Tab-separated table of C-alpha atoms in Angstrom:
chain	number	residue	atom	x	y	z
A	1	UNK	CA	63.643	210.074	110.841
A	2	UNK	CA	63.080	207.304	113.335
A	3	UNK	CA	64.908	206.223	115.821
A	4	UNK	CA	65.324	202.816	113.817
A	5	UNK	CA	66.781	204.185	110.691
A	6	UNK	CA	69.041	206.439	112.659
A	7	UNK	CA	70.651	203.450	113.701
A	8	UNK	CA	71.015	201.890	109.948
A	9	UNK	CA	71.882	205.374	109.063
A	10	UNK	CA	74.934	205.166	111.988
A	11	UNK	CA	76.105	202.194	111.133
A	12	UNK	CA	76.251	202.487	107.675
A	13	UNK	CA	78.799	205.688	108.541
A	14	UNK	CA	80.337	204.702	111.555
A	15	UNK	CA	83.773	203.336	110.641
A	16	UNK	CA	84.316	207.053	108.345
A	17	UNK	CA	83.407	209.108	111.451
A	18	UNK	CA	85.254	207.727	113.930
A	19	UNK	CA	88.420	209.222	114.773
A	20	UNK	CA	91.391	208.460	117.400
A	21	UNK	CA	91.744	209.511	120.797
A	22	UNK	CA	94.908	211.535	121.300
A	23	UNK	CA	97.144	212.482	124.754
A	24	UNK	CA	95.747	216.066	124.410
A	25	UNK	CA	91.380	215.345	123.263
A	26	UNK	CA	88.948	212.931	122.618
A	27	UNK	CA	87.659	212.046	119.582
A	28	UNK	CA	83.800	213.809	118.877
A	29	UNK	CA	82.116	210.444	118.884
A	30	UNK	CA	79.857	209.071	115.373
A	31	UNK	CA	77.396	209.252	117.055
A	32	UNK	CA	77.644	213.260	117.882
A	33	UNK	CA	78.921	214.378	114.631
A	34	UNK	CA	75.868	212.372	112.352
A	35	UNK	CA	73.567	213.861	114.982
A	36	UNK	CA	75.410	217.334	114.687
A	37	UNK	CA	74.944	217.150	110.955
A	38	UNK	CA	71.540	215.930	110.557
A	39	UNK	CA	70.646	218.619	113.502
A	40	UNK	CA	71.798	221.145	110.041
A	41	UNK	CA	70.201	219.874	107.616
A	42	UNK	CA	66.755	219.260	109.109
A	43	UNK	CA	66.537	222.759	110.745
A	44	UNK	CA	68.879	225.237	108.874
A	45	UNK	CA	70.223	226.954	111.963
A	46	UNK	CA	73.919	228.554	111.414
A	47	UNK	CA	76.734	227.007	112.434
A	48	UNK	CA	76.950	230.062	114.909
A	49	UNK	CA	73.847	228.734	116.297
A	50	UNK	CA	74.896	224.947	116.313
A	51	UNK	CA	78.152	226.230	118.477
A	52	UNK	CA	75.616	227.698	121.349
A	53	UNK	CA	73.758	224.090	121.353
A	54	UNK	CA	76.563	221.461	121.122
A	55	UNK	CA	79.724	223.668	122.531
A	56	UNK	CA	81.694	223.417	119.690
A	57	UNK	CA	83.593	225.790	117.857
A	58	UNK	CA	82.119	227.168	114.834
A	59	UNK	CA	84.926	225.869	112.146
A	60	UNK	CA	84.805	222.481	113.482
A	61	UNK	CA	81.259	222.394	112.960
A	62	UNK	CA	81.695	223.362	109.624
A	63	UNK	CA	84.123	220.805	109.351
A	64	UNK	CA	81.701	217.656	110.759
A	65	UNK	CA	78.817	218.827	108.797
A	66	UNK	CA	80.868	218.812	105.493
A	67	UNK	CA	82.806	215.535	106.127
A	68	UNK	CA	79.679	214.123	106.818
A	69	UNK	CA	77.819	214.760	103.955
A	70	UNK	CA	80.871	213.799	101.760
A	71	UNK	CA	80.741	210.424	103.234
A	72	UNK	CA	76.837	210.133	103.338
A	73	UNK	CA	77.417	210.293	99.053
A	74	UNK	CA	79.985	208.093	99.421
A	75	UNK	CA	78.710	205.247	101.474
A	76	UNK	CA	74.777	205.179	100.425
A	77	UNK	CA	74.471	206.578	96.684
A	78	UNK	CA	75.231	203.317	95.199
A	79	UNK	CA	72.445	201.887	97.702
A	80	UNK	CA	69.843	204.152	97.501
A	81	UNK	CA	69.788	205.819	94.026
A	82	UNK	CA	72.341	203.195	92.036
A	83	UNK	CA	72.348	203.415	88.189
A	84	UNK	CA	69.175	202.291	86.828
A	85	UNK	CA	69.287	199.280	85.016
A	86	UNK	CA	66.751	198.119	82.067
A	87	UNK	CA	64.581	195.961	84.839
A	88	UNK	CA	64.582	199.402	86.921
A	89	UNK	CA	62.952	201.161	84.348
A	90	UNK	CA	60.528	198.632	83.630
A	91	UNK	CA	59.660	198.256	87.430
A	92	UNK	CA	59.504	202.885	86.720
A	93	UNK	CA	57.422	202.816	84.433
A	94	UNK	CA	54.641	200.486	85.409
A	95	UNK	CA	54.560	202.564	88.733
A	96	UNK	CA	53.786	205.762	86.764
A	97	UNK	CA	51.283	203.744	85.032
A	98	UNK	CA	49.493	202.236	87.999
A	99	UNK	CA	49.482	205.943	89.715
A	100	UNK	CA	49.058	208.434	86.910
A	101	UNK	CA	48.022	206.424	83.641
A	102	UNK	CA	50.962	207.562	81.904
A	103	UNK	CA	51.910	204.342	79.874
A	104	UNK	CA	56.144	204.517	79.142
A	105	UNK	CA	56.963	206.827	81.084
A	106	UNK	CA	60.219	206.513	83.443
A	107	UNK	CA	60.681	209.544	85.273
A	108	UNK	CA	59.663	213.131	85.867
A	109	UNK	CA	62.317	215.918	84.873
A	110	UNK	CA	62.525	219.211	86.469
A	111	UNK	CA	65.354	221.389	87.907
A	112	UNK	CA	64.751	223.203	91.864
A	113	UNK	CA	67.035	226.470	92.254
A	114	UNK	CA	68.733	226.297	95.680
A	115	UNK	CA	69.354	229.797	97.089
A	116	UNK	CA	73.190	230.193	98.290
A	117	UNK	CA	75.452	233.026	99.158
A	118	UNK	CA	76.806	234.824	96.335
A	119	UNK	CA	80.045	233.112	95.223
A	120	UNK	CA	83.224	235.242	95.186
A	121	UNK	CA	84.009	236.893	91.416
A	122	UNK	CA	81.212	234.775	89.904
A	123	UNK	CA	79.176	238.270	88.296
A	124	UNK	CA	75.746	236.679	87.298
A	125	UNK	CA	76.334	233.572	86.873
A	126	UNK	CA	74.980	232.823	89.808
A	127	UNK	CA	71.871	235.357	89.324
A	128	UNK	CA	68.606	233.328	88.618
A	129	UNK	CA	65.557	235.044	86.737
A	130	UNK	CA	63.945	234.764	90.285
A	131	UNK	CA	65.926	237.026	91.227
A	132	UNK	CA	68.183	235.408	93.963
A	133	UNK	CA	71.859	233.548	93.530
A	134	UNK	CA	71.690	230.147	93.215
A	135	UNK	CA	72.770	226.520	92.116
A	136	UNK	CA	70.319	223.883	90.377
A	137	UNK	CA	69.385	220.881	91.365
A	138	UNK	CA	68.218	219.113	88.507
A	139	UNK	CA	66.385	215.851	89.050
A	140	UNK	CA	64.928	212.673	87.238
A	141	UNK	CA	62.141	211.389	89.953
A	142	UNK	CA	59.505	208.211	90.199
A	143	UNK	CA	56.381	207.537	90.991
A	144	UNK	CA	57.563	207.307	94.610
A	145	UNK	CA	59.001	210.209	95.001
A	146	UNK	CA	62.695	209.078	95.356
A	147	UNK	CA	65.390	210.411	93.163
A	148	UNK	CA	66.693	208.178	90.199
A	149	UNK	CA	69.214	210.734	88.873
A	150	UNK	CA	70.341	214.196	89.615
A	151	UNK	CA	72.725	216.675	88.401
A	152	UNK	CA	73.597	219.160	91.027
A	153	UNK	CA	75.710	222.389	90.486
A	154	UNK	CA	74.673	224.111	87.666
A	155	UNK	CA	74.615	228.317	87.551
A	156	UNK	CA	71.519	229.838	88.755
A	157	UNK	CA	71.661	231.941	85.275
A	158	UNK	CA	71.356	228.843	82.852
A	159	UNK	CA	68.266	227.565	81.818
A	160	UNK	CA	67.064	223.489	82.318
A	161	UNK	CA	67.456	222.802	78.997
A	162	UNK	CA	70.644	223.942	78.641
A	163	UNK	CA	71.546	221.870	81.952
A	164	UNK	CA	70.055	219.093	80.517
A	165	UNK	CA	71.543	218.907	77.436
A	166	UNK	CA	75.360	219.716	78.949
A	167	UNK	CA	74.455	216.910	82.102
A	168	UNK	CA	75.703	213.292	82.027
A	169	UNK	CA	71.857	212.277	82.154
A	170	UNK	CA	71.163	214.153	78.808
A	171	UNK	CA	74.273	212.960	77.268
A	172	UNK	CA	73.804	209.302	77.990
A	173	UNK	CA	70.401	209.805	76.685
A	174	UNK	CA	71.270	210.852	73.482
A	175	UNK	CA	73.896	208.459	73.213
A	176	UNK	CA	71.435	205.739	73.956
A	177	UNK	CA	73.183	204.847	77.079
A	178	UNK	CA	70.748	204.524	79.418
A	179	UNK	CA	70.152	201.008	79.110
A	180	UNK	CA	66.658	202.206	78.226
A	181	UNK	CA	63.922	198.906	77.196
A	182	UNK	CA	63.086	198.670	73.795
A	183	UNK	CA	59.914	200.161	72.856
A	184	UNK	CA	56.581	198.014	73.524
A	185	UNK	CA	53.161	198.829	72.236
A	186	UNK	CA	51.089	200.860	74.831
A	187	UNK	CA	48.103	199.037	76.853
A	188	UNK	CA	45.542	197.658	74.744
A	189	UNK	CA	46.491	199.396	71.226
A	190	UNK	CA	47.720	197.144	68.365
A	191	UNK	CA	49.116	200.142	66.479
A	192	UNK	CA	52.961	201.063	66.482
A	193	UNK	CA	55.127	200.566	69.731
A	194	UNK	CA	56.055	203.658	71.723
A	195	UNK	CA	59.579	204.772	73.346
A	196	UNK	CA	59.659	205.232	76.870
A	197	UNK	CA	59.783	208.937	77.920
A	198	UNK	CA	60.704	211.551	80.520
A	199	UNK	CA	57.930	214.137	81.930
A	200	UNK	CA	58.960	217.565	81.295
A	201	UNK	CA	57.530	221.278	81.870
A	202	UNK	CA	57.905	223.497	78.753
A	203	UNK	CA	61.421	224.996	79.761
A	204	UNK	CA	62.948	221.369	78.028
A	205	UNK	CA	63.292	220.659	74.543
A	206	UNK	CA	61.195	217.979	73.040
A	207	UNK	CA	62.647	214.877	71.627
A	208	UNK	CA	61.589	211.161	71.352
A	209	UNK	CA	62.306	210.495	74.980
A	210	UNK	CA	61.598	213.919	76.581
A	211	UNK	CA	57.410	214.819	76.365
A	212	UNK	CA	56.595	218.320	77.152
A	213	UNK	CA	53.053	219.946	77.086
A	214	UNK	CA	51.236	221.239	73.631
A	215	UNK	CA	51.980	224.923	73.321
A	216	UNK	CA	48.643	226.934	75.096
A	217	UNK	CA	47.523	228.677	71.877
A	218	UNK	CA	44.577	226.828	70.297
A	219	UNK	CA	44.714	224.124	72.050
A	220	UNK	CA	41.542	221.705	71.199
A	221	UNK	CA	40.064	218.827	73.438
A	222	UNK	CA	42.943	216.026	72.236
A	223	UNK	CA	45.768	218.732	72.952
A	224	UNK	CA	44.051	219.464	76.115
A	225	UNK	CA	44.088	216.118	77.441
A	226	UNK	CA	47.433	215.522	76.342
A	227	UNK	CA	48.817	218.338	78.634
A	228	UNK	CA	46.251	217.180	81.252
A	229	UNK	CA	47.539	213.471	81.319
A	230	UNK	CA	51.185	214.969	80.966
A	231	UNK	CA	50.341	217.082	84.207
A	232	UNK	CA	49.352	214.229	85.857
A	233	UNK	CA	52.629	212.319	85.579
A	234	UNK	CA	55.053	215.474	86.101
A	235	UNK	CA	53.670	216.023	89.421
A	236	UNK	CA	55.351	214.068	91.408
A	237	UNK	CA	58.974	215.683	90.586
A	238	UNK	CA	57.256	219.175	92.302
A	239	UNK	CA	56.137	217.001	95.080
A	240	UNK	CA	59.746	215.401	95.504
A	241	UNK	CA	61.373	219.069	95.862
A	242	UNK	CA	58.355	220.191	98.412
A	243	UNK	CA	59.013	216.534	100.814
A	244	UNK	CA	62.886	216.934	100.462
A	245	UNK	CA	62.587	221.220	101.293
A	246	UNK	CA	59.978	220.636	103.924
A	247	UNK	CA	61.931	217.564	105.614
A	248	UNK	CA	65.481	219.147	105.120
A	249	UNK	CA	64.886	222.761	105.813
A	250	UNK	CA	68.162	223.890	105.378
A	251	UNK	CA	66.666	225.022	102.115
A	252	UNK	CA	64.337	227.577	103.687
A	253	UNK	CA	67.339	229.901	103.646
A	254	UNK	CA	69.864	230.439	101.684
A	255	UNK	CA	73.524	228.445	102.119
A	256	UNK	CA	76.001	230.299	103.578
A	257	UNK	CA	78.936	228.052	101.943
A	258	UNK	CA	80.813	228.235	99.385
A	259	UNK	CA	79.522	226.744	96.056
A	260	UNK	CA	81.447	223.048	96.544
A	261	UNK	CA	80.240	222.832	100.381
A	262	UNK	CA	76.852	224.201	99.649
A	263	UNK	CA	76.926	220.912	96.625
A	264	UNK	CA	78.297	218.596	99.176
A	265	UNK	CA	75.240	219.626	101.444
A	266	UNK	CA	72.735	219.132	98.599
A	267	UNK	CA	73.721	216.074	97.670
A	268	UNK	CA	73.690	214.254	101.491
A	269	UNK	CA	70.131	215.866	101.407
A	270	UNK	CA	69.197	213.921	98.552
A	271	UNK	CA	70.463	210.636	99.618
A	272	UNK	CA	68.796	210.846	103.160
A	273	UNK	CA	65.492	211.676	101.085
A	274	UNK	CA	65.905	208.213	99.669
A	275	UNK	CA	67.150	206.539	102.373
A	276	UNK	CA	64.099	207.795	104.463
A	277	UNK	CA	61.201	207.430	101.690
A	278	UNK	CA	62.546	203.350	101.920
A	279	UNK	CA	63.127	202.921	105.401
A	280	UNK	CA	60.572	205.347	106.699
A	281	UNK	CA	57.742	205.406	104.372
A	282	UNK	CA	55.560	202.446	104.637
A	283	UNK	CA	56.009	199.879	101.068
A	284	UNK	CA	54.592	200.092	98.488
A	285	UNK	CA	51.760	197.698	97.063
A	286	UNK	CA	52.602	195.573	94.347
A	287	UNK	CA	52.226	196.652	90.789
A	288	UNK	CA	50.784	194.999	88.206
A	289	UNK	CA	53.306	194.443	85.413
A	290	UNK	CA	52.993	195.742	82.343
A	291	UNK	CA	52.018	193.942	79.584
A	292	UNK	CA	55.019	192.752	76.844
A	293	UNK	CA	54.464	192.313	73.631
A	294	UNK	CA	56.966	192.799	70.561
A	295	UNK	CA	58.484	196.117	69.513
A	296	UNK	CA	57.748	197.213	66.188
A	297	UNK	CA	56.630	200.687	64.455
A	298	UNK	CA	58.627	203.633	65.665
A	299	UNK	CA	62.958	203.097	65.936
A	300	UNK	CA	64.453	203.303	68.841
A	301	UNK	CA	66.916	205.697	67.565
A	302	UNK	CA	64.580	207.812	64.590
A	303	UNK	CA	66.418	209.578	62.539
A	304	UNK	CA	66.051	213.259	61.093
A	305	UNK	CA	65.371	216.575	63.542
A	306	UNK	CA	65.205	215.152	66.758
A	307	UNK	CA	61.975	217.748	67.302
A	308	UNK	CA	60.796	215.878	64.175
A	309	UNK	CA	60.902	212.744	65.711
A	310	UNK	CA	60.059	214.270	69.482
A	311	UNK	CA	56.572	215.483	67.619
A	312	UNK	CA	55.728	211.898	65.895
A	313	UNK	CA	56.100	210.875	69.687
A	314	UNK	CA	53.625	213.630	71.540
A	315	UNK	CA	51.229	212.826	68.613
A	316	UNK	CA	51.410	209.411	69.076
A	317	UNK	CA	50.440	209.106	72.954
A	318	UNK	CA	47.890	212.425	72.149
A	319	UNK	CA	46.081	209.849	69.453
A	320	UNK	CA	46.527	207.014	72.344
A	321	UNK	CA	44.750	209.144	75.334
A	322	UNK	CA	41.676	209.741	72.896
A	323	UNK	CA	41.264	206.172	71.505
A	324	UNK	CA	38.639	204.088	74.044
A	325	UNK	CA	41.961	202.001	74.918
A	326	UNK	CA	43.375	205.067	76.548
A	327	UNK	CA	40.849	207.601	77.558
A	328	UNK	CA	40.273	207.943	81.203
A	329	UNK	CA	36.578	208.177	81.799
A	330	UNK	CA	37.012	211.844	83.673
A	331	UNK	CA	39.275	213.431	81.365
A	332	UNK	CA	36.820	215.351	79.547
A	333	UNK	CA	35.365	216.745	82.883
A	334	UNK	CA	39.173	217.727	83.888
A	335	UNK	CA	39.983	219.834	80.858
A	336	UNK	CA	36.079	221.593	80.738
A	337	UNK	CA	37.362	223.600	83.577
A	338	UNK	CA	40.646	224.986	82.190
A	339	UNK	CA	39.321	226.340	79.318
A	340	UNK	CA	39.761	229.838	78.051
């Protein structure tokens, strides 16, 4: 973080961290306790270790460091991941399409286990198939990287789909309450208009706005290159989780908190991701917009199974990336080395 946004960071905070000077102390200063925190988050060290650097005891450390990140949710959320609107997704989608080729897509979906101590009396819950106790952080990410929604809590023991399904993000999806665009016809192709859609691995269910790969048994060239394209776009949700664990390496180790600080701690991490991928990270070049045209073909809202309608989807865009409107000229070269 720079020196620059630290200050924008400070004074966005300031008036919630600054406390009154009494007869008998002064007041840490804002300035102390965001540097105190931050200090944390972006090296992992105990609080036992925190106490030797800054001579402070260990439960007011605790204290700063949780009050903090409270109020960094608080205060920057709104600013830095606010609710996307139907322009946002627009603006989503024709990033994924000017980095990946993914036409329609607004987002990348996958869920990052984040070690932490064993809660008291929780059995398994918290007991992950990797063998470690957890909570999930379960994330909706663009083509830049940042975080456009999250769910953060879940048990280690349940599996994405099932966090999915239960989270506000996969409820408001299915209640088509994510102020999602109509669909439009994808570049070039005068056939039926596609939904927009979420990248996701094969642990999620597939539906008309959730695309996951073609199963790996007999798999031909157009199945191939459907996963391959998929790939493409889903990336950049692994990346996210590897820039936000490799800049905040409190998650190197696992969080010795209790389940509602160790949230509290996840959730500050995510905002300062943000908050430094758009005031640290050099802007982006302008994207192209994506051709309009009128929505016809598939409903917004199909009815029947929704893996029914999820399938119609998949085999729409698999036709699309082997038409000449939607092939990428090294596709074919891509998929000749994964074969089996």
């Amino acid at each position: 973080m720079s020196v620059a946004t630290f200050d924008i960071l400070l004074a966005s905070l300031r008036s919630g961290l600054a406390f009154q000077d009494t007869t008998m102390r002064r007041s840490i200063s804002p300035e102390e306790r965001l540097l105190l925190t931050l200090r944390f988050l972006a090296t992992g060290n105990s609080f036992a270790s925190l106490h030797y650097e800054y001579l402070l005891g260990i439960s007011t450390i605790s204290g700063i460091v949780c009050h903090t990140c409270q109020l960094i949710w608080q205060r920057l959320s709104e600013a830095v991941m606010p609710t996307p609107t139907a322009d946002d997704w627009l603006r989503i989608a024709d990033g994924f399409y000017q980095s990946s080729q993914f036409p329609n897509c607004i987002g990348a979906l996958d869920g990052k286990h984040i070690r932490v101590k064993k809660p008291p009396h929780s059995g398994s819950q918290s007991f992950n198939f990797k063998q470690y106790f957890s909570i999930v952080l379960l994330a909706l990410v663009d083509s830049n990287y940042r975080f456009i929604i999250v769910d953060i809590g879940a048990y280690g023991s349940t599996a994405d789909a099932r966090i999915f399904c239960s989270s506000r993000m996969g409820e408001r999806l299915r209640a088509n309450q994510l102020a999602l665009p109509e669909p439009r016809r994808l570049p070039g192709c005068s056939a039926s208009a596609a939904p927009f859609v979420i990248m996701a691995d094969e642990g999620f269910a597939l539906s008309p706005h959730v695309m996951r790969a073609f199963p790996r048994r007999d798999l031909d060239d157009r199945k191939r290159i459907f996963n391959y394209r998929l790939s493409r776009a889903r990336r950049y949700v692994e990346c996210a989780f590897g820039i936000l664990s490799n800049k905040w390496r409190v998650f190197m180790s696992s969080l010795q908190m209790s389940p509602q600080n160790a949230t509290l701690v996840i959730q500050a991490c995510v905002i300062l991701h943000n908050f430094t991928r758009i005031h640290d990270v050099p802007s982006e070049p302008e994207v192209a917009p994506f051709p309009t045209t009128t929505s016809v073909g598939l409903d917004h809202n199909p009815q029947g199974r929704p893996g029914s309608a999820g399938l119609a989807v998949r085999e729409l865009f698999a036709d699309y990336f082997i038409s000449p409107e939607g092939a990428l000229s090294w596709q074919l070269n891509s998929i000749r080395g994964t074969r089996r």
